[in-house]
Tab-separated table of C-alpha atoms and ligand atoms in Angstrom:
chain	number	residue	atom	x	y	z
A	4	UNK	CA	93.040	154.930	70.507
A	5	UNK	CA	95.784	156.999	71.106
A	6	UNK	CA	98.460	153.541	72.216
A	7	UNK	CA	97.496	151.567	69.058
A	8	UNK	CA	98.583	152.503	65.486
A	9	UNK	CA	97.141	151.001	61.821
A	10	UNK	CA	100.137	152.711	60.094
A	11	UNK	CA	104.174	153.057	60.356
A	12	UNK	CA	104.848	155.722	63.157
A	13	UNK	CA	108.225	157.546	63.740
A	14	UNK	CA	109.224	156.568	66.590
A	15	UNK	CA	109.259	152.720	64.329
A	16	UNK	CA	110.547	154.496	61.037
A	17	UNK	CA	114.014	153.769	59.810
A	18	UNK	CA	113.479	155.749	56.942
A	19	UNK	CA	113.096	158.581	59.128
A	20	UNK	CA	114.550	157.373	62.363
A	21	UNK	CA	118.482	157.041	62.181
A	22	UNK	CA	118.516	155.643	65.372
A	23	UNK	CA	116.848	152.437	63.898
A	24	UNK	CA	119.137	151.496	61.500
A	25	UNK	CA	121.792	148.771	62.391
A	26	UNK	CA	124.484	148.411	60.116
A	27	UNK	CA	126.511	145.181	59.775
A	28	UNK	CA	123.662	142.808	60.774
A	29	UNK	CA	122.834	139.527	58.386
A	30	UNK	CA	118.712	139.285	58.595
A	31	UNK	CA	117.157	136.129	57.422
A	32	UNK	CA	113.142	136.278	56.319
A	33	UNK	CA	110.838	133.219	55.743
A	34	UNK	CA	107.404	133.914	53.507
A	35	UNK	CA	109.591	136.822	52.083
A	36	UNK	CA	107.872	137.026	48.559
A	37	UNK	CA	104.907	139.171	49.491
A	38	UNK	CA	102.726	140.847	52.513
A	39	UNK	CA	104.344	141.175	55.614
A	40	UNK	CA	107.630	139.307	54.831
A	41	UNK	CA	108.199	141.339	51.993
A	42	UNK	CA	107.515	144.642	54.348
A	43	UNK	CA	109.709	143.567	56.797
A	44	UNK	CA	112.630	142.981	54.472
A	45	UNK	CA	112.056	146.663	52.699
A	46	UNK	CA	112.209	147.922	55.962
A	47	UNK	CA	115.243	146.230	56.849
A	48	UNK	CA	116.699	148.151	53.802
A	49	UNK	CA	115.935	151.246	55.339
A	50	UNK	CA	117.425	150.313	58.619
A	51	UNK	CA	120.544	149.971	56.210
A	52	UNK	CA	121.472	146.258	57.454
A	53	UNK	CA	124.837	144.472	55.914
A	54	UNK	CA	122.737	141.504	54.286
A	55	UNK	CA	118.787	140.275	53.958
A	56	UNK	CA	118.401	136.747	53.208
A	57	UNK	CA	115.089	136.430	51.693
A	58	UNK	CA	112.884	132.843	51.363
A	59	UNK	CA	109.967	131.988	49.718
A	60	UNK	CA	108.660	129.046	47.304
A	61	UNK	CA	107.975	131.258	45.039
A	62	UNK	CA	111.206	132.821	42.806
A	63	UNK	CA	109.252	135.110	40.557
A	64	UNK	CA	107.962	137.090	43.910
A	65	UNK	CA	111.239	136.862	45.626
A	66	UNK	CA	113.038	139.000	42.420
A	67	UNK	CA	110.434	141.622	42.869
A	68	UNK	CA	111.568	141.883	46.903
A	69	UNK	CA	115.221	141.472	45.157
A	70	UNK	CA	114.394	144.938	42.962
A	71	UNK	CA	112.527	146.548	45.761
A	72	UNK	CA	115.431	146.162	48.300
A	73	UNK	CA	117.717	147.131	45.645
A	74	UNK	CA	115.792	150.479	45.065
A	75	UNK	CA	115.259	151.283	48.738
A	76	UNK	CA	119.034	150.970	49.473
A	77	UNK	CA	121.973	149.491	47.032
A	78	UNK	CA	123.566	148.970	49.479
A	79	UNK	CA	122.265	146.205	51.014
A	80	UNK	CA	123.329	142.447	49.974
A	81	UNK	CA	120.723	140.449	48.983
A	82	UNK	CA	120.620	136.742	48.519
A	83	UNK	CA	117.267	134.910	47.871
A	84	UNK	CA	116.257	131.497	48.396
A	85	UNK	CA	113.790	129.357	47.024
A	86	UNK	CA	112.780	127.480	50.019
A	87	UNK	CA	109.582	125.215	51.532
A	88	UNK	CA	109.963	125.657	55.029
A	89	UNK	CA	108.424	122.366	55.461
A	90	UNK	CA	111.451	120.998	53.648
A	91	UNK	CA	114.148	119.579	56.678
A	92	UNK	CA	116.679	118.829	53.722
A	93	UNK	CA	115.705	122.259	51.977
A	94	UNK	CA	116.484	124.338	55.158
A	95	UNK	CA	119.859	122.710	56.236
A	96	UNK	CA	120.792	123.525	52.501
A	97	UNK	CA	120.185	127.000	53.165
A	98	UNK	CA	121.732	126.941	56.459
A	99	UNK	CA	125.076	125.362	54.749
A	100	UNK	CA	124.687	128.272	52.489
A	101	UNK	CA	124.223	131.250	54.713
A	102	UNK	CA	127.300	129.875	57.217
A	103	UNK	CA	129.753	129.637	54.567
A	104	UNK	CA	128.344	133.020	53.113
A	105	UNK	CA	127.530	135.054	55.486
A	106	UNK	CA	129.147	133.340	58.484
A	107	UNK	CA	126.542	135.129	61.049
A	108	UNK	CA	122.800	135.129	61.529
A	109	UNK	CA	121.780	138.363	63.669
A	110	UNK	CA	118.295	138.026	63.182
A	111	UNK	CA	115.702	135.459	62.132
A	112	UNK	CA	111.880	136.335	60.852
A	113	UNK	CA	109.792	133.171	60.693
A	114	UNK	CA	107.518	134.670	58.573
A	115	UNK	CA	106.156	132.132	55.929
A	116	UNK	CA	102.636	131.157	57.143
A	117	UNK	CA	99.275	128.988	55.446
A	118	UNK	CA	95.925	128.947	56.081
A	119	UNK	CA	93.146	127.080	54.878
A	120	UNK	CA	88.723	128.445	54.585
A	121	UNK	CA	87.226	127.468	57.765
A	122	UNK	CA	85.967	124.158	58.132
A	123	UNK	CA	84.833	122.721	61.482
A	124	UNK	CA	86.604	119.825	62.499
A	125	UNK	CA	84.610	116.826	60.778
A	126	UNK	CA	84.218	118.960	57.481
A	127	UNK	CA	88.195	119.048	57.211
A	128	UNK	CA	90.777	117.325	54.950
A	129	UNK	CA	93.405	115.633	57.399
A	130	UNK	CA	96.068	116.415	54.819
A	131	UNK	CA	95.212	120.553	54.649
A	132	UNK	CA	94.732	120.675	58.572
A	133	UNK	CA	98.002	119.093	58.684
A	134	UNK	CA	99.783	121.299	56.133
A	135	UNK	CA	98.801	124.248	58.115
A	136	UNK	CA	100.889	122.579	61.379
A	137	UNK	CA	103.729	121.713	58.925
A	138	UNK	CA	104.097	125.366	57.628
A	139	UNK	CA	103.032	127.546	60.964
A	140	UNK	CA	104.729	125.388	63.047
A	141	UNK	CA	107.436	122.795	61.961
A	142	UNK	CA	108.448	125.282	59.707
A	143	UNK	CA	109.880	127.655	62.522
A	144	UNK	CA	110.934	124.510	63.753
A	145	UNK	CA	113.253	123.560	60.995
A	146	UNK	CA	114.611	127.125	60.922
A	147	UNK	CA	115.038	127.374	64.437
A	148	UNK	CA	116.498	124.193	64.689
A	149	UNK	CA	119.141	124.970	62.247
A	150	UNK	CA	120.181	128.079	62.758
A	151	UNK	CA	120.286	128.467	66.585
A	152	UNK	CA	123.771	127.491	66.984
A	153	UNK	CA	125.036	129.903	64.021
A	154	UNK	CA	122.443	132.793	65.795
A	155	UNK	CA	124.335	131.637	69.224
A	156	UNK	CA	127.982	132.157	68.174
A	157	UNK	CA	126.878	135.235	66.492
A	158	UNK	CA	125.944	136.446	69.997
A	159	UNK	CA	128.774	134.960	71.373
A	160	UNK	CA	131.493	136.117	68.906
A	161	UNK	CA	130.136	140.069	68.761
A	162	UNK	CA	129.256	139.598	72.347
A	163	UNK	CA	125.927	140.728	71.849
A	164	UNK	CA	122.306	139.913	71.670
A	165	UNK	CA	120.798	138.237	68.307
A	166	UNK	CA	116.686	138.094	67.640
A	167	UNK	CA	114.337	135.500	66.798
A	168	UNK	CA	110.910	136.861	65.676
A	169	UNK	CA	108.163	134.514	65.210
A	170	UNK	CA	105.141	135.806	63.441
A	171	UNK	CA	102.179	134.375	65.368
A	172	UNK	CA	98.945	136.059	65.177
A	173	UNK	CA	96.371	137.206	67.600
A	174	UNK	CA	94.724	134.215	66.364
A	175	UNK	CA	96.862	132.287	68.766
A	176	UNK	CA	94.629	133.689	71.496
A	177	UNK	CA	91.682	132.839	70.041
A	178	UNK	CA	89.034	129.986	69.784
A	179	UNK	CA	86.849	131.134	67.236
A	180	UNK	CA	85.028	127.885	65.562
A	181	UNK	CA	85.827	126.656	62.378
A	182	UNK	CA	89.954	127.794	62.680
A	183	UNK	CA	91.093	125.173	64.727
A	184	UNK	CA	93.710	124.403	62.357
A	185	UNK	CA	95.225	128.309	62.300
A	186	UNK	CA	95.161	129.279	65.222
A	187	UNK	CA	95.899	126.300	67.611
A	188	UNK	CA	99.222	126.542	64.794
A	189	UNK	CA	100.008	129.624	66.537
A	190	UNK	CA	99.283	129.148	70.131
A	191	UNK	CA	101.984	126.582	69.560
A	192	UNK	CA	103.930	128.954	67.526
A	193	UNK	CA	103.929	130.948	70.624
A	194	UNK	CA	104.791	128.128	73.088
A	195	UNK	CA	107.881	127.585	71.064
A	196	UNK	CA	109.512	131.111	71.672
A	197	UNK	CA	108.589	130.435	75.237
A	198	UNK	CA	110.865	127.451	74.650
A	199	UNK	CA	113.657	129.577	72.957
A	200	UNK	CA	113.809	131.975	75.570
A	201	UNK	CA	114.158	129.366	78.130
A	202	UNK	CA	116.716	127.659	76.089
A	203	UNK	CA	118.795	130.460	74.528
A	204	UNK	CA	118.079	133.532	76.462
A	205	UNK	CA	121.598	133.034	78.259
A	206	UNK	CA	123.615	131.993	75.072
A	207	UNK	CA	122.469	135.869	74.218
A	208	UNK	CA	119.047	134.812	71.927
A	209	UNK	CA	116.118	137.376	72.669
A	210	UNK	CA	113.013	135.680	70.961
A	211	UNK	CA	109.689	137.224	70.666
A	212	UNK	CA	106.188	136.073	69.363
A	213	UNK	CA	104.450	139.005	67.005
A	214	UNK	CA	101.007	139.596	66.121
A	215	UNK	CA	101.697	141.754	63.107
A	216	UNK	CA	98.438	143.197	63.011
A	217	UNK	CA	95.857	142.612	60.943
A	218	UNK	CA	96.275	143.110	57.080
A	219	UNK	CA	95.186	142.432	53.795
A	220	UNK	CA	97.075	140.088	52.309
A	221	UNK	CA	96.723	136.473	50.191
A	222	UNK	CA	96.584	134.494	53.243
A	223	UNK	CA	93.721	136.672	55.060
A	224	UNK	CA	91.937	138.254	51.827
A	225	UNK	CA	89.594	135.794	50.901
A	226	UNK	CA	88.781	135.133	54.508
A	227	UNK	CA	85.203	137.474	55.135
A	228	UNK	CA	84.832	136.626	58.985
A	229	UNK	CA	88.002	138.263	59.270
A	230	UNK	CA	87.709	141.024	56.953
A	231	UNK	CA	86.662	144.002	58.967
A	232	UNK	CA	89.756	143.371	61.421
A	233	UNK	CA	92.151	143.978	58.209
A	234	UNK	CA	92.716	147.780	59.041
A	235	UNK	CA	96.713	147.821	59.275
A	236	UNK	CA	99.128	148.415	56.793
A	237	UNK	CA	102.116	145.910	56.443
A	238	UNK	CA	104.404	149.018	56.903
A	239	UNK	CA	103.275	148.237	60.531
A	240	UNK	CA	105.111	145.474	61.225
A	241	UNK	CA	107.767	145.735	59.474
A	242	UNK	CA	108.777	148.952	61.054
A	243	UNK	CA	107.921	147.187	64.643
A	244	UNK	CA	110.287	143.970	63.898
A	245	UNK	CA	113.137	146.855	63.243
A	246	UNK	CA	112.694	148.152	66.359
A	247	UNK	CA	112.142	145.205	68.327
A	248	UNK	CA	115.849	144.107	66.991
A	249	UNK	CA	117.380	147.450	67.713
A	250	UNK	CA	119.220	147.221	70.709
A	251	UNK	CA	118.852	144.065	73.216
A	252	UNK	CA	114.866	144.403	74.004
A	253	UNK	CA	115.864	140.877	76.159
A	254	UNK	CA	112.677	141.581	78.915
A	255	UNK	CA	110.359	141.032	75.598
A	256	UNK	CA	112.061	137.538	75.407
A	257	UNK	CA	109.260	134.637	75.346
A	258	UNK	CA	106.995	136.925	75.973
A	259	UNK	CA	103.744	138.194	73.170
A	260	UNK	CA	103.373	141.436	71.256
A	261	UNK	CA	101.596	143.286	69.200
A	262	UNK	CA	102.724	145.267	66.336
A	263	UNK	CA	99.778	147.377	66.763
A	264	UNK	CA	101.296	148.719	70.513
A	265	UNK	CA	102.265	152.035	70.632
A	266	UNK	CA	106.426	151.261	71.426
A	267	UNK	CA	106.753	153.944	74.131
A	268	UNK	CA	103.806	152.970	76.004
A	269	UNK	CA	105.392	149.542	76.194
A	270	UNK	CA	108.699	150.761	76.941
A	271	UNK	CA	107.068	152.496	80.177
A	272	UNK	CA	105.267	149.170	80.897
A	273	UNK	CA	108.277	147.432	81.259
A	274	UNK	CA	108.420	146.474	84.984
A	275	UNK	CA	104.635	145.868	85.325
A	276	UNK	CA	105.352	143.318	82.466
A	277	UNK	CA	108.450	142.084	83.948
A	278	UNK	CA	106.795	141.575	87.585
A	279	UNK	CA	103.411	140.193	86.563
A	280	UNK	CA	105.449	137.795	84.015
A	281	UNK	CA	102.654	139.127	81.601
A	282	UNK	CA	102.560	138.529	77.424
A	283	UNK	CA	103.108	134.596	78.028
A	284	UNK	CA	100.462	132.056	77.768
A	285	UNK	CA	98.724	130.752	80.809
A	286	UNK	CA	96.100	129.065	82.765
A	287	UNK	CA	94.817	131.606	85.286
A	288	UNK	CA	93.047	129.904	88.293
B	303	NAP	N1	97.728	139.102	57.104
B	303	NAP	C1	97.336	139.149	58.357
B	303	NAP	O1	96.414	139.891	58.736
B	303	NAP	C2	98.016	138.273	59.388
B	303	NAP	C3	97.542	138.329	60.712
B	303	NAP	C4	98.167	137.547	61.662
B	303	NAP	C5	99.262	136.768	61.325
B	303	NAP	N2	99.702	136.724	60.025
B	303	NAP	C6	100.880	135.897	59.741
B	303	NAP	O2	101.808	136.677	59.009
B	303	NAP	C7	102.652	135.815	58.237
B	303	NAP	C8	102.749	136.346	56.817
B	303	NAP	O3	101.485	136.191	56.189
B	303	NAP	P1	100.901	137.194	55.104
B	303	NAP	O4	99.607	137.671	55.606
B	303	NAP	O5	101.940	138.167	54.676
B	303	NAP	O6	100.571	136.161	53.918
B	303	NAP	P2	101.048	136.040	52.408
B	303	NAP	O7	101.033	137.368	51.738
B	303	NAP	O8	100.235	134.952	51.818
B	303	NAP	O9	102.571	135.604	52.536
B	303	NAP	C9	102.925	134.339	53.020
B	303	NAP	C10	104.377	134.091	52.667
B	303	NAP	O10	104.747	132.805	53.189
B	303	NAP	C11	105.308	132.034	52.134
B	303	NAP	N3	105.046	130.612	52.323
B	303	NAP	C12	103.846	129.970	52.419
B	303	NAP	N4	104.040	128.649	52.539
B	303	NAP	C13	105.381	128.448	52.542
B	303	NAP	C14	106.212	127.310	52.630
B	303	NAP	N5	105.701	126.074	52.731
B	303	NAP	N6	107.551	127.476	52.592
B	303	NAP	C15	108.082	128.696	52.481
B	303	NAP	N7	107.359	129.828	52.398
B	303	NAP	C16	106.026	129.688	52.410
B	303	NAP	C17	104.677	132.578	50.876
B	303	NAP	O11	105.485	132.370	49.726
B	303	NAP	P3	105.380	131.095	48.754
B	303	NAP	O12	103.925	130.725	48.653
B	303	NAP	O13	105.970	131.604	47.503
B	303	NAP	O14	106.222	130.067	49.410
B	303	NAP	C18	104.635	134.073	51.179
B	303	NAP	O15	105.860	134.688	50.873
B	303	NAP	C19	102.037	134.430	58.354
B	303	NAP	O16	102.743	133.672	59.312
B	303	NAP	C20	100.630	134.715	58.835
B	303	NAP	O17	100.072	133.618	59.540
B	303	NAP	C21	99.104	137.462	59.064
């Protein structure tokens, strides 16, 4: 279809698209190590940004970002963080760290995401159902949580407009059986930038919920139900979280998207989105 894209398109491309790139901004990424958070930093590097903060568990992954980044564009600062999302004491350490370093937060990625093989309800461990809550949810909790106020003077100070992007998933809309633990995870994933952009929208926060396609990664691989939907590159979305943060897209705010969209044809839907108060989740009687 000619409005949705599997791949990285121009008009999304800061390796090819100048008018992507946005010099002097401080990026922060959660699940940075590999798949999609790893795409998204590289293609922060070619949107030539001052500073990626990159966060994983995992250190070994997060050097390879480290060299990638480096490769793509020297220029760049990067600082890495070994980080559990889950971790309240572990993300105000890294919030310490990132004020006194960086002393601005432009834009924030929660990212980092778990699953767990689909078990109906009965057949699951309390403690795995509840680990994917902790990392899908209070995880963009914690980061939110902490860094607002720093992504609020940042607005304030530059008197301009700062993104949150919250990785939530298609799954959020979903109710297939056997996934409650996933996907209600990212309904309320989704809920919460509702509650951002209620909160923060006039302290200059623009926060947006992304589906970043579907891709073949650790979480989804071993997953078969979902297998034949895994037709997108991660290129995809991180080309589409550059251009969502490139220049004050504040009607997206609270609202849903897909990384999938073609970006013009959702420019040019702007006022039927607007009007309708469409991309938001709803009861429709
Ligand atoms: N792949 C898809 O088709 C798809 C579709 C819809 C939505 N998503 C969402 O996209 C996001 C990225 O997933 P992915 O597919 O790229 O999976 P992935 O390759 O498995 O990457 C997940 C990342 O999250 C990190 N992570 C996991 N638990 C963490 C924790 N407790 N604290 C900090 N970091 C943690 C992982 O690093 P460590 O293990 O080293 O911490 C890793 O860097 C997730 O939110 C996922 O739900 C993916």
């Amino acid at each position: 279809m000619e409005n949705l894209h599997n791949d990285i398109y121009p008009a999304i491309d800061p390796s090819v698209t100048k008018s992507l790139h946005q010099p002097g901004k401080v990026v922060l990424i959660t699940g940075a190590g590999r798949g999609l958070g790893r795409s998204i930093a590289e293609q922060y590097a070619y949107a030539c940004v001052a500073s990626i903060i990159i966060c994983a568990r995992t250190s070994t992954e997060l050097d390879e970002v480290e060299a990638s980044i480096n490769k793509i564009n020297s220029a760049v600062k990067v600082t890495k963080f070994q980080l559990d999302v889950t971790s309240e004491t572990a993300v105000k350490q890294c919030f310490e760290a990132v004020k006194e370093k960086e002393g601005r937060l432009d834009v924030l990625v929660n990212n980092a995401g778990a699953s767990l093989e689909w078990v109906s309800i009965d057949e699951s461990e309390p403690g795995k159902w509840w680990n994917v809550m902790e990392v899908n949810l209070k995880g963009p909790y914690l980061l939110l949580q902490a860094f607002l106020p720093l992504l609020v003077e940042t607005a304030r100070s530059n008197n301009t407009v700062v993104d949150v992007v919250n990785i939530s998933s298609i799954a959020a809309l979903l109710t297939f059986p056997q996934s409650s633990a996933y996907q209600l995870s990212k309904a309320a994933l989704l809920r919460l930038t509702e509650f951002v952009d209620v909160e923060y929208k006039d302290k200059g926060v623009n926060a947006v919920g992304l589906h970043p396609g579907g891709v073949v990664t650790k979480l989804s691989e071993n997953n078969d139900a979902i297998r034949p939907y895994l037709i997108d590159t991660p290129a995809l979305c991180g080309g589409f979280t550059v251009w969502l943060t490139k220049g004050a897209r504040t009607w997206l705010g609270g609202r849903y998207a897909a990384v999938t969209w073609n970006v013009d044809k959702l420019l040019s839907m702007e006022e039927e989105i607007v009007k309708g108060d469409k991309l938001k989740v709803k009861l429709v009687v």
